[in-house]
PDB file of C-alpha atoms and ligand atoms in Angstrom:
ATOM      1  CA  UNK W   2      -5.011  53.586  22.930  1.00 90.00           C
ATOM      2  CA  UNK W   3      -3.135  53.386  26.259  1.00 97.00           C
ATOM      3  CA  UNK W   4      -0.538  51.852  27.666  1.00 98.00           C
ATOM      4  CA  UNK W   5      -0.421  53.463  31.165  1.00 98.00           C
ATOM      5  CA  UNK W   6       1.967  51.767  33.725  1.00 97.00           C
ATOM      6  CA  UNK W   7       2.608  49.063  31.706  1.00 98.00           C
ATOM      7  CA  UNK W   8       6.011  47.918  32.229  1.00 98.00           C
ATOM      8  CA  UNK W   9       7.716  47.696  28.740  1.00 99.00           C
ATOM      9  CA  UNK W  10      11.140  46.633  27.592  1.00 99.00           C
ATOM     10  CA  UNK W  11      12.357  48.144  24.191  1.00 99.00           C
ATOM     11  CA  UNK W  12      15.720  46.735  23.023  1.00 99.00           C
ATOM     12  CA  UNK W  13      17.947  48.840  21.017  1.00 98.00           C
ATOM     13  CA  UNK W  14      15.741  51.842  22.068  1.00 98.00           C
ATOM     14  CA  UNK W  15      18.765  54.531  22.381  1.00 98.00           C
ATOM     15  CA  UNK W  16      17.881  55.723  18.596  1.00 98.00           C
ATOM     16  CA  UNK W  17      16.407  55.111  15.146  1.00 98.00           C
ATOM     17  CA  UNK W  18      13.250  52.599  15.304  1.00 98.00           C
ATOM     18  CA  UNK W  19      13.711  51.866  18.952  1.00 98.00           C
ATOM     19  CA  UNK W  20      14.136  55.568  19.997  1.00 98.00           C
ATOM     20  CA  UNK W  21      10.848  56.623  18.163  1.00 98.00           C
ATOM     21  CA  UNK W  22       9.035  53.281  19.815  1.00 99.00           C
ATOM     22  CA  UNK W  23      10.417  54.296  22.962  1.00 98.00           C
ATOM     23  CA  UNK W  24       8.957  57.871  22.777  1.00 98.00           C
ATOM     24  CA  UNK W  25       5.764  56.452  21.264  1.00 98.00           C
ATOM     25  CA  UNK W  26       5.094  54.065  24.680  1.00 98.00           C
ATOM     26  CA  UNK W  27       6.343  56.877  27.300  1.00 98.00           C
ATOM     27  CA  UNK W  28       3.523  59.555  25.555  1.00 98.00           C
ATOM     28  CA  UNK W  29       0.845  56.582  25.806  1.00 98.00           C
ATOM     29  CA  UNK W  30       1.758  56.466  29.879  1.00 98.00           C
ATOM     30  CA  UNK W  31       4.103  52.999  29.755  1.00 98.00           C
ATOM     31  CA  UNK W  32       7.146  52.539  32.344  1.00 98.00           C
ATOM     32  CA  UNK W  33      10.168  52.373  29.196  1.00 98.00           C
ATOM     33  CA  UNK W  34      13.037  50.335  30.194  1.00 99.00           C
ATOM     34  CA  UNK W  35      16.054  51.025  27.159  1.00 99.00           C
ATOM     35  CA  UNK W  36      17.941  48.529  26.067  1.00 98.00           C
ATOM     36  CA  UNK W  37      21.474  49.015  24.253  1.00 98.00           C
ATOM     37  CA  UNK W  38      24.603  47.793  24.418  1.00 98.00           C
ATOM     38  CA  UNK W  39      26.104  50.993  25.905  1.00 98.00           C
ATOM     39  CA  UNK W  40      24.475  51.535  29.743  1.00 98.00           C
ATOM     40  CA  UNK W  41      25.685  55.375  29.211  1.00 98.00           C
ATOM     41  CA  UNK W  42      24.002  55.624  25.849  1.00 98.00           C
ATOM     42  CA  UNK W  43      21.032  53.792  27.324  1.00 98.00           C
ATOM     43  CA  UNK W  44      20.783  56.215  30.738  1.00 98.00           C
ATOM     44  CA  UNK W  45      21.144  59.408  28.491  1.00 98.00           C
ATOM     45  CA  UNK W  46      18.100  58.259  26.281  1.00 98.00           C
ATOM     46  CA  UNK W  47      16.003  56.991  29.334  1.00 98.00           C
ATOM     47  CA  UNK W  48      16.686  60.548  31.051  1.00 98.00           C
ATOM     48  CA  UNK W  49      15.552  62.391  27.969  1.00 98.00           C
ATOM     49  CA  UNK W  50      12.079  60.545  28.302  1.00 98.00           C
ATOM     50  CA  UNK W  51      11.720  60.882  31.918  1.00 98.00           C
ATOM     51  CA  UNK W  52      12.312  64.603  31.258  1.00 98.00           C
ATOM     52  CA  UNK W  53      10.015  64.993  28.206  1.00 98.00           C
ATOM     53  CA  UNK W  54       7.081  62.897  29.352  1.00 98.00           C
ATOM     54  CA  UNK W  55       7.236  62.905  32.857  1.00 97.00           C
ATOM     55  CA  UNK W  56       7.454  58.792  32.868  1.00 96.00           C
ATOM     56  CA  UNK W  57       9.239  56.379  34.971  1.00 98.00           C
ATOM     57  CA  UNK W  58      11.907  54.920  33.069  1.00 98.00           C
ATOM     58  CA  UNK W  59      14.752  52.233  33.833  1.00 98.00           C
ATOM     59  CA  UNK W  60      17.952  51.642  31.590  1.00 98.00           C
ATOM     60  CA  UNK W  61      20.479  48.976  31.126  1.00 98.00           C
ATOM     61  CA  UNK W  62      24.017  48.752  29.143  1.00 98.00           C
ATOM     62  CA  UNK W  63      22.906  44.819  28.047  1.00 98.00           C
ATOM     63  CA  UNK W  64      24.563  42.786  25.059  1.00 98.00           C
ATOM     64  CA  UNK W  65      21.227  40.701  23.471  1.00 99.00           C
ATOM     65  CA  UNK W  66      23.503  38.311  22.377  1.00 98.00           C
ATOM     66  CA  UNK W  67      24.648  37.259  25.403  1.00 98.00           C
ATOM     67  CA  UNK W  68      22.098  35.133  27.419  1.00 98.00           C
ATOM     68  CA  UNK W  69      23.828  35.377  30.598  1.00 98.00           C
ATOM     69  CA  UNK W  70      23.570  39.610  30.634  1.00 98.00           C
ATOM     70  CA  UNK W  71      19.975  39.085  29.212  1.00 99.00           C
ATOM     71  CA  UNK W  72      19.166  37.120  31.901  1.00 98.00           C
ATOM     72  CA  UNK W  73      20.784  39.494  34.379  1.00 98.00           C
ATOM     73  CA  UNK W  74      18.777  42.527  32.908  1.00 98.00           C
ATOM     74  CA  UNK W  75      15.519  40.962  32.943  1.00 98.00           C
ATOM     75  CA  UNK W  76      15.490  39.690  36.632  1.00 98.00           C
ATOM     76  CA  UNK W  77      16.450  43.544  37.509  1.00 98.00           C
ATOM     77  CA  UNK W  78      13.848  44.721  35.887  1.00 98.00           C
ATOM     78  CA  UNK W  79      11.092  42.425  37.699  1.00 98.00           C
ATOM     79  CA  UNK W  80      13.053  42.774  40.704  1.00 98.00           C
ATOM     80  CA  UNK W  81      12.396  47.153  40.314  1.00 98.00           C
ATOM     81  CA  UNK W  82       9.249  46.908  38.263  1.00 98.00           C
ATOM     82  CA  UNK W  83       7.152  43.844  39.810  1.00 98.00           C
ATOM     83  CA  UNK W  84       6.450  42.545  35.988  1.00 98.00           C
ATOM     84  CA  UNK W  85       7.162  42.618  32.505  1.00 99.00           C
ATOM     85  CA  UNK W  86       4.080  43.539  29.990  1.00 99.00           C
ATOM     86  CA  UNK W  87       5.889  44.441  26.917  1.00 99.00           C
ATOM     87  CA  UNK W  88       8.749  43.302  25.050  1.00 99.00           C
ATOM     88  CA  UNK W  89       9.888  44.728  22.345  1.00 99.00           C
ATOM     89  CA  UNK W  90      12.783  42.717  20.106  1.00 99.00           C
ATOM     90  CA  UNK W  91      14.068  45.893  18.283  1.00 98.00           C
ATOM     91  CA  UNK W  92      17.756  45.715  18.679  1.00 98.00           C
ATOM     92  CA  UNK W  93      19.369  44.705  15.234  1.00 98.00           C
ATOM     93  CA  UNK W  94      22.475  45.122  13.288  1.00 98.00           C
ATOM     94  CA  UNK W  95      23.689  44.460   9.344  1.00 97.00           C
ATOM     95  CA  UNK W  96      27.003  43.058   7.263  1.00 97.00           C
ATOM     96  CA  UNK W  97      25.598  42.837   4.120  1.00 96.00           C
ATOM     97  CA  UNK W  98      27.960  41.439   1.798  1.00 97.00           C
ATOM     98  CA  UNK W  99      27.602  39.462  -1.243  1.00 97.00           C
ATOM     99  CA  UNK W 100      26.895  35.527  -0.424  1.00 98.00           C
ATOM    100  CA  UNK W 101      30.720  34.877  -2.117  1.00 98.00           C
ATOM    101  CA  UNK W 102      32.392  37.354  -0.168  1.00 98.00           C
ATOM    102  CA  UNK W 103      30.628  36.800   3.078  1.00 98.00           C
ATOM    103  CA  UNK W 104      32.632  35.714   6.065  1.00 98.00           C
ATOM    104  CA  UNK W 105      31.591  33.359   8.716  1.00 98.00           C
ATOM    105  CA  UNK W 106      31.870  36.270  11.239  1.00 98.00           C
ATOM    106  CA  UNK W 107      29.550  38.551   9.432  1.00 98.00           C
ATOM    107  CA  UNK W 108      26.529  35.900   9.247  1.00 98.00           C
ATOM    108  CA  UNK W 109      27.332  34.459  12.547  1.00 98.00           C
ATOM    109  CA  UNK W 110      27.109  38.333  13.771  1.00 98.00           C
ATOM    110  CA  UNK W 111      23.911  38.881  12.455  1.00 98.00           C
ATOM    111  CA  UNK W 112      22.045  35.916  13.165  1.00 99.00           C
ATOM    112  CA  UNK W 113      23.106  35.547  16.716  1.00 99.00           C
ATOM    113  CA  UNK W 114      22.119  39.757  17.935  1.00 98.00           C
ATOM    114  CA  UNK W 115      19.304  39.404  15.317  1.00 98.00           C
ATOM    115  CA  UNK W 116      17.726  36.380  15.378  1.00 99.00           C
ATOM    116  CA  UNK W 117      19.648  34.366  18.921  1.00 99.00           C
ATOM    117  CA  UNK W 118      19.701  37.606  21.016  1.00 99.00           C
ATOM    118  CA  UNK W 119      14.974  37.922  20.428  1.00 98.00           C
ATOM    119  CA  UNK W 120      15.317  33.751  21.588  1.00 99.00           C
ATOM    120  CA  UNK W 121      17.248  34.802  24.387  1.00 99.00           C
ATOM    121  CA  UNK W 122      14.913  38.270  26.201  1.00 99.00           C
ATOM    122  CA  UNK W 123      12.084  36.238  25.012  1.00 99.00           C
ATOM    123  CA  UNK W 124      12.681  32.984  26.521  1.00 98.00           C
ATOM    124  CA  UNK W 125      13.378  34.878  29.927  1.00 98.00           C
ATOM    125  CA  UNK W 126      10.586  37.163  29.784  1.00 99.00           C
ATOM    126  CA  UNK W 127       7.649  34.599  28.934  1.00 98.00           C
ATOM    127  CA  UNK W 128       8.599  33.148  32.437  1.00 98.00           C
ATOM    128  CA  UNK W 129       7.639  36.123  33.600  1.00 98.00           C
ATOM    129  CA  UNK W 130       4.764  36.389  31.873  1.00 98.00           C
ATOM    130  CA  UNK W 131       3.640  33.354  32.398  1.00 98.00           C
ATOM    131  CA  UNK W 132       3.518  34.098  36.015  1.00 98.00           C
ATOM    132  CA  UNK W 133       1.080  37.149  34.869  1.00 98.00           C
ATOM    133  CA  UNK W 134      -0.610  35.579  32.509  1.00 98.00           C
ATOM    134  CA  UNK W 135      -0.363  38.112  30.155  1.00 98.00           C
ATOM    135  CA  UNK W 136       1.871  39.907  28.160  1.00 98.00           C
ATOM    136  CA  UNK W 137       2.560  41.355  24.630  1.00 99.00           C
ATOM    137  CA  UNK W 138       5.629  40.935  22.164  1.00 99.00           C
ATOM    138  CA  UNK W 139       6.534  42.305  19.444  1.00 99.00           C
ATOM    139  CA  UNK W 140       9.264  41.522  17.512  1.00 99.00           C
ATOM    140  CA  UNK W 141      11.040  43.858  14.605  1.00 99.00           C
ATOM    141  CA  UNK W 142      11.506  41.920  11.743  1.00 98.00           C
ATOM    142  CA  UNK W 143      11.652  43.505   7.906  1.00 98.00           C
ATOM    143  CA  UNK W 144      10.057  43.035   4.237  1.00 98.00           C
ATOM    144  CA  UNK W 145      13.581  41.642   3.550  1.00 97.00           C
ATOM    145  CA  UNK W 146      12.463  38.840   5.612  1.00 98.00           C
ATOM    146  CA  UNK W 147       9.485  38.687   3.042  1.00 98.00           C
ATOM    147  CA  UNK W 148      11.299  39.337  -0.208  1.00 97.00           C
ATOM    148  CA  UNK W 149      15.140  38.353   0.179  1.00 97.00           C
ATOM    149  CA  UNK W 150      17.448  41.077  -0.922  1.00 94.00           C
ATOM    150  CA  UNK W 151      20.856  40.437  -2.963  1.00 95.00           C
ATOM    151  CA  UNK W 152      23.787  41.451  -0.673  1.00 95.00           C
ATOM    152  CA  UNK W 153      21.755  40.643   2.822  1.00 96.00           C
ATOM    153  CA  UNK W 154      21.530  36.955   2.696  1.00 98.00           C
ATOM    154  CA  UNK W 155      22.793  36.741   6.412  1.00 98.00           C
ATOM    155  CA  UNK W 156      19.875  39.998   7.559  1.00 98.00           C
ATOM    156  CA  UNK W 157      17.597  37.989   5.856  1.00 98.00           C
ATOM    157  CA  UNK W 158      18.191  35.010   6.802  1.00 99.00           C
ATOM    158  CA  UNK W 159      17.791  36.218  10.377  1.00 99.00           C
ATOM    159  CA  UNK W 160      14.688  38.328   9.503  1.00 99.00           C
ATOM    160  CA  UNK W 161      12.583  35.539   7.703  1.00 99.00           C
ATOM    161  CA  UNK W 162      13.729  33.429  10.933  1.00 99.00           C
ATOM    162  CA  UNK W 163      12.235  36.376  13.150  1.00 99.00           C
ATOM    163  CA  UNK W 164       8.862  35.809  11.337  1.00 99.00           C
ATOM    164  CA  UNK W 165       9.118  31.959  12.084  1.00 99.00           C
ATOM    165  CA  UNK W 166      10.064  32.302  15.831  1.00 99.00           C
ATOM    166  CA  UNK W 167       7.043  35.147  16.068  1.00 99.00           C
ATOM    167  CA  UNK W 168       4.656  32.496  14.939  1.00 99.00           C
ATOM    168  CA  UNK W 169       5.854  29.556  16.975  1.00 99.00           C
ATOM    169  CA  UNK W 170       6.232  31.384  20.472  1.00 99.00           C
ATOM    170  CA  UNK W 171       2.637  33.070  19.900  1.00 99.00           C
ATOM    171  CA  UNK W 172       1.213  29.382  18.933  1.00 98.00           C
ATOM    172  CA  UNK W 173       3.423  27.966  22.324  1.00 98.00           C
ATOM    173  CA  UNK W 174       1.675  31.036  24.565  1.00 98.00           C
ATOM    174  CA  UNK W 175      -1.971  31.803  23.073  1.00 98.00           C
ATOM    175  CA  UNK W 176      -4.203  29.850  25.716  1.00 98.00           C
ATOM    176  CA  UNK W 177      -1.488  31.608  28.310  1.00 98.00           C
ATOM    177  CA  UNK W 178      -2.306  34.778  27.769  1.00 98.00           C
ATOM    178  CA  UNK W 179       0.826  36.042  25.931  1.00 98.00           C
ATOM    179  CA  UNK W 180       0.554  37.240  22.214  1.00 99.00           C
ATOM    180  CA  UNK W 181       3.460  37.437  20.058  1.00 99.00           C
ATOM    181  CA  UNK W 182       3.472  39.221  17.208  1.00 99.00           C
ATOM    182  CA  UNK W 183       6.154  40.859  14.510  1.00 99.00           C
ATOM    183  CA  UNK W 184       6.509  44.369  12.424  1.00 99.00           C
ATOM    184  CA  UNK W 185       8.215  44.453   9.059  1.00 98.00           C
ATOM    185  CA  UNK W 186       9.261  47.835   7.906  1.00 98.00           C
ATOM    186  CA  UNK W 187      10.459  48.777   4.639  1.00 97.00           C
ATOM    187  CA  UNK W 188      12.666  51.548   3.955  1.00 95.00           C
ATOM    188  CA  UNK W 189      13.106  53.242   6.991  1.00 97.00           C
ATOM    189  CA  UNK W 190      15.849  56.486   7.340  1.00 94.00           C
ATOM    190  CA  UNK W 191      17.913  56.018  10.264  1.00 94.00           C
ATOM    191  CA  UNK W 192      21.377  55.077  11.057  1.00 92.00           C
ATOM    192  CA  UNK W 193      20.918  52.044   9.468  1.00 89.00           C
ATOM    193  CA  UNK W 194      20.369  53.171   5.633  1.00 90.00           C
ATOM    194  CA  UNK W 195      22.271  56.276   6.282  1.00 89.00           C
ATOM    195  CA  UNK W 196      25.217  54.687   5.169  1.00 84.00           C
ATOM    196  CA  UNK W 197      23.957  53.454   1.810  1.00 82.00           C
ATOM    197  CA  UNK W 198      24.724  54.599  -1.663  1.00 83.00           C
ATOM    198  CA  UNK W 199      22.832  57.549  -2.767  1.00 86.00           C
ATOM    199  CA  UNK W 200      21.521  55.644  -6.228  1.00 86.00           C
ATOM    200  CA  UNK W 201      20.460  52.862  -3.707  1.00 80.00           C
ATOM    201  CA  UNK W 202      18.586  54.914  -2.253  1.00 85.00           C
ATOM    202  CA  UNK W 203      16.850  56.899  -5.012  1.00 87.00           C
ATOM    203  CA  UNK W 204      16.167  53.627  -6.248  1.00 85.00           C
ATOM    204  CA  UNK W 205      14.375  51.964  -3.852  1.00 83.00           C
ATOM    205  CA  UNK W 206      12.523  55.535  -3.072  1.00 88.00           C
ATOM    206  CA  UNK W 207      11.041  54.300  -6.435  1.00 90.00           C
ATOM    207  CA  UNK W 208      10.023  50.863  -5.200  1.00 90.00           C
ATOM    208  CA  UNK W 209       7.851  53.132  -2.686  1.00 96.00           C
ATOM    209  CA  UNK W 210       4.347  53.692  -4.064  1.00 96.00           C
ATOM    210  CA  UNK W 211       3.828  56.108  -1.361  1.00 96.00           C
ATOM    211  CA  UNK W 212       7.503  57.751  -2.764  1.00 93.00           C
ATOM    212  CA  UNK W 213       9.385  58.740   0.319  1.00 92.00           C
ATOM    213  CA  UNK W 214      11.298  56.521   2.876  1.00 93.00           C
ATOM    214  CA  UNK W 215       9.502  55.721   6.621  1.00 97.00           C
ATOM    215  CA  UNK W 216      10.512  57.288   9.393  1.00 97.00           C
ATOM    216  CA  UNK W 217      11.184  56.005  13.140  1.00 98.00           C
ATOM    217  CA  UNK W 218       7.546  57.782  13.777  1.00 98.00           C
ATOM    218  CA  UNK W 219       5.585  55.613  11.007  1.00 98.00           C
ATOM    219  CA  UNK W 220       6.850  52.481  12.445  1.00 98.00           C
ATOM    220  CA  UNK W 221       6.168  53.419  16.052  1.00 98.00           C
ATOM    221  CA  UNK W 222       2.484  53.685  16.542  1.00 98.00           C
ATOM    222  CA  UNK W 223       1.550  50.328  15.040  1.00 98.00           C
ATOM    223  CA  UNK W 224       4.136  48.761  17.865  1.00 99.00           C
ATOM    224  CA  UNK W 225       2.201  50.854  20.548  1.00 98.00           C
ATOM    225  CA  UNK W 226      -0.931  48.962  18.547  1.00 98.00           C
ATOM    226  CA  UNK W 227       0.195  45.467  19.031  1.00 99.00           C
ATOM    227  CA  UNK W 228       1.414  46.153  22.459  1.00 98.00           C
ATOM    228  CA  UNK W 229      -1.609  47.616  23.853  1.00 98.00           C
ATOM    229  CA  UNK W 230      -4.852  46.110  24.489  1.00 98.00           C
ATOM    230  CA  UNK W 231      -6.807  47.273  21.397  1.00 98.00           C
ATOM    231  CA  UNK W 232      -4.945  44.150  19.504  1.00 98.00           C
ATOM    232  CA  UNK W 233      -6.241  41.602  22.242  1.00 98.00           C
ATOM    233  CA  UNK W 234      -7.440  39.196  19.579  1.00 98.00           C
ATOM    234  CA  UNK W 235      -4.385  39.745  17.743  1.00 99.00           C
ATOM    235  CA  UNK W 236      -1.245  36.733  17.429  1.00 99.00           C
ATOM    236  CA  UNK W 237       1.232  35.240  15.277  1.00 99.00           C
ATOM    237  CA  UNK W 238       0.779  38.272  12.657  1.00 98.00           C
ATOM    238  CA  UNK W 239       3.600  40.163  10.776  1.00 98.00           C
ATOM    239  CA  UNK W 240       2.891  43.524  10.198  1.00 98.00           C
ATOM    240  CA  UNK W 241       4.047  45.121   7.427  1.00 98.00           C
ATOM    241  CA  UNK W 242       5.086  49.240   7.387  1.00 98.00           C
ATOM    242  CA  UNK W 243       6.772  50.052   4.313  1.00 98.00           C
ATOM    243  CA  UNK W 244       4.245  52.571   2.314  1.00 98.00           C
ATOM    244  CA  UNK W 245       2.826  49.855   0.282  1.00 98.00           C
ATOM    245  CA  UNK W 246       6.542  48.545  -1.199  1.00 96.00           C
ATOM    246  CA  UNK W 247       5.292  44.698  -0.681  1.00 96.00           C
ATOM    247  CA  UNK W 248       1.685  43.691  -0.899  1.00 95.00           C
TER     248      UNK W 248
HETATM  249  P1  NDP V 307      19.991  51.518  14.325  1.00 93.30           P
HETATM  250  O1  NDP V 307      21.307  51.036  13.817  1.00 93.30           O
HETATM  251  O2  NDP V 307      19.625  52.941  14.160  1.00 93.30           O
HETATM  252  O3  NDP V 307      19.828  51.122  15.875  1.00 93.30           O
HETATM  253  C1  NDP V 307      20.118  49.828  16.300  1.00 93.30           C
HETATM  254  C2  NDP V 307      19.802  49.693  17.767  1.00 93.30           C
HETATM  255  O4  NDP V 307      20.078  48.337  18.165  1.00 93.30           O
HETATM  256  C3  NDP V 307      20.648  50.585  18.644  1.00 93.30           C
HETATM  257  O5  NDP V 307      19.832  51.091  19.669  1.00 93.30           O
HETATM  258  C4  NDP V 307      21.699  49.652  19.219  1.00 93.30           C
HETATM  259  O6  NDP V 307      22.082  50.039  20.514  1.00 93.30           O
HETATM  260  C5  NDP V 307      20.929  48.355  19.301  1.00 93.30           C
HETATM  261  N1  NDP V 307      21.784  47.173  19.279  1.00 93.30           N
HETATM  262  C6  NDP V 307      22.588  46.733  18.288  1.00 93.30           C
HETATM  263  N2  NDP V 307      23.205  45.607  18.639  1.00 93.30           N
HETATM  264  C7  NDP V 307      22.790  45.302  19.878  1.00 93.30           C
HETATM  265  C8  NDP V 307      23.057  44.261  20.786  1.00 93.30           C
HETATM  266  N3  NDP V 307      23.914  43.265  20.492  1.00 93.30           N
HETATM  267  N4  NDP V 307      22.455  44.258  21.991  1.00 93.30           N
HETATM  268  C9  NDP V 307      21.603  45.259  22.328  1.00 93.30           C
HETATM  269  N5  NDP V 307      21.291  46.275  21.517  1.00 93.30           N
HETATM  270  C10 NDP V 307      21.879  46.305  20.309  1.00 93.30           C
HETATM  271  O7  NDP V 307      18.937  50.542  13.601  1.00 93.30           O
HETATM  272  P2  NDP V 307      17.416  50.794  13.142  1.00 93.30           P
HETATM  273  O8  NDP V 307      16.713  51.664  14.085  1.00 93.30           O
HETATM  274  O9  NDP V 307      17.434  51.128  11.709  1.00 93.30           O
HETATM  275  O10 NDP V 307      16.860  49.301  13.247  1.00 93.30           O
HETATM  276  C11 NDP V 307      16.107  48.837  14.347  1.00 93.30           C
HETATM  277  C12 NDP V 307      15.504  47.490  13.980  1.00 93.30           C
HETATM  278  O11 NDP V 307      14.672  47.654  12.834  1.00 93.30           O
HETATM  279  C13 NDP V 307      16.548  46.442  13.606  1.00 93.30           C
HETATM  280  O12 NDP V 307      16.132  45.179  14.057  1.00 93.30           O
HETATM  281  C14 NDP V 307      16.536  46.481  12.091  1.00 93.30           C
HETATM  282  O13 NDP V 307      16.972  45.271  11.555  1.00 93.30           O
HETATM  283  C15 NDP V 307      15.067  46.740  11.825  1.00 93.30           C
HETATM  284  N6  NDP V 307      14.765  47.307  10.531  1.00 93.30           N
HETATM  285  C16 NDP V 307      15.308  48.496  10.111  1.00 93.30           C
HETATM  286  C17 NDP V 307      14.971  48.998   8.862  1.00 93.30           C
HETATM  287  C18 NDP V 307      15.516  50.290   8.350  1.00 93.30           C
HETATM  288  O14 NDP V 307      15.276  50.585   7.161  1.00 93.30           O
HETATM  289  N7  NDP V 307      16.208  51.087   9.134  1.00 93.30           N
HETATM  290  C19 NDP V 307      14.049  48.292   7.985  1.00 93.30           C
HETATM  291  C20 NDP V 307      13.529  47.075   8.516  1.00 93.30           C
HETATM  292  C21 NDP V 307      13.878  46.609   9.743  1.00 93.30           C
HETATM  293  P3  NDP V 307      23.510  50.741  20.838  1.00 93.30           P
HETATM  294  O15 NDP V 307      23.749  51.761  19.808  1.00 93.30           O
HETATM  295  O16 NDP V 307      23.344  51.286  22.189  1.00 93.30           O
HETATM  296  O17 NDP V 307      24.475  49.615  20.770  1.00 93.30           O
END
């Protein structure tokens, strides 16, 4: 598998999932271009792969949210790059909360960086790839998309949406040349689950049949799949990387 010189956007790709899929693309030859909300943070963790793998890089402080700065990023990055070949919708936060106690701020948080912000890089960089005719997404969605979870209405609300988008932009682009497709991981250890209860954690650990949480390096490689060429024949598909939690 190789993705040499393809240019690939990776949002939230300054740590956990993103930072491993970032790694993942610059060892397989791609041009990364990180995405966070910090342009620091981003810079630092763009540096660190030009000095580890010896790969152009580019790196952009960019709120997915916000079409305007999406917008703004993505014509920067033709305008240094010449194209776009990968996008990868990995930025993503949480407010779980039971539905009762939920605010309006904490779902509209989550669905518009989780669900709005992949509408708004993806809408900009099909035009580009439209102009190619070609190009590969892949979007990060979650099991919880799949199963619901009690205290994440709002996450999965956003996630199951994610699979529903996936399927719709890769039936609007198939004959174009553009394949769109989504990964679901399950329990993965990063910044994200840090924070949860220890029980919560040794429980679902026992939801695993493969009994250990996923790391940032398990989910990796099957982006780098459905980004490269060896899933040509490959669209509208979720994915899922969770040690065998859902099947
Ligand atoms: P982290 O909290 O470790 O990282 C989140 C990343 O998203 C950071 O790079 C952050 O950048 C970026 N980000 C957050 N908000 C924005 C925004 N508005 N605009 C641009 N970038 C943003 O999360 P994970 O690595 O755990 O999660 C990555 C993805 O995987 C998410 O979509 C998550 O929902 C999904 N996922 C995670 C699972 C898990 O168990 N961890 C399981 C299933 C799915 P910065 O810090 O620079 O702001």
């Amino acid at each position: 598998m190789t993705l040499k010189d393809r240019v690939a956007i990776v949002t939230g790709g300054t740590r956990g999932i993103g930072k491993g899929i970032v790694r993942r693309f610059a060892a397989l030859g791609a041009k990364v271009v990180v995405i966070g909300t910090n342009g620091e943070t981003a810079l630092q963790a763009a540096q660190e792969l030009e000095r580890e793998f010896g790969t152009e890089t580019g790196s952009f402080g960019c709120d997915v949210s916000d079409a305007k700065q999406v917008d703004q990023t993505l014509d920067a990055v033709v305008e240094r790059f010449g194209r776009i070949d990968v996008l990868v919708n990995n930025a993503g936060i949480a407010r779980d909360n039971l539905i009762l106690r939920m605010s309006d701020e904490e779902w509209d948080e989550v669905l518009t960086v989780n669900l709005k912000g992949m509408f708004h890089t993806t809408r900009k960089a099909v035009r580009q790839m439209l102009r190619q005719r070609s190009g590969s997404i892949v979007n990060i969605t979650s099991v919880v998309g799949l199963t619901g979870n009690a205290g994440q209405s709002n996450y999965c609300a956003a996630k199951a949406g994610a699979i529903g988008f996936t399927k719709a932009v890769a039936k609007e682009f198939a004959a174009k040349g553009i394949r769109v497709n989504a990964v679901a991981p399950g329990f993965i250890a990063t910044a994200m689950t840090e924070g949860l209860p220890e029980k919560m954690k040794e429980e679902l650990s026992r939801l695993i049949p493969m009994k250990r949480l996923g790391t940032a390096e398990d989910v990796a490689p099957v982006v780098a799949f459905l980004a490269s060429d060896d899933s040509a024949y490959i669209t509208g598909q979720v994915l899922t990387v969770d040690g065998g939690m859902v099947m």
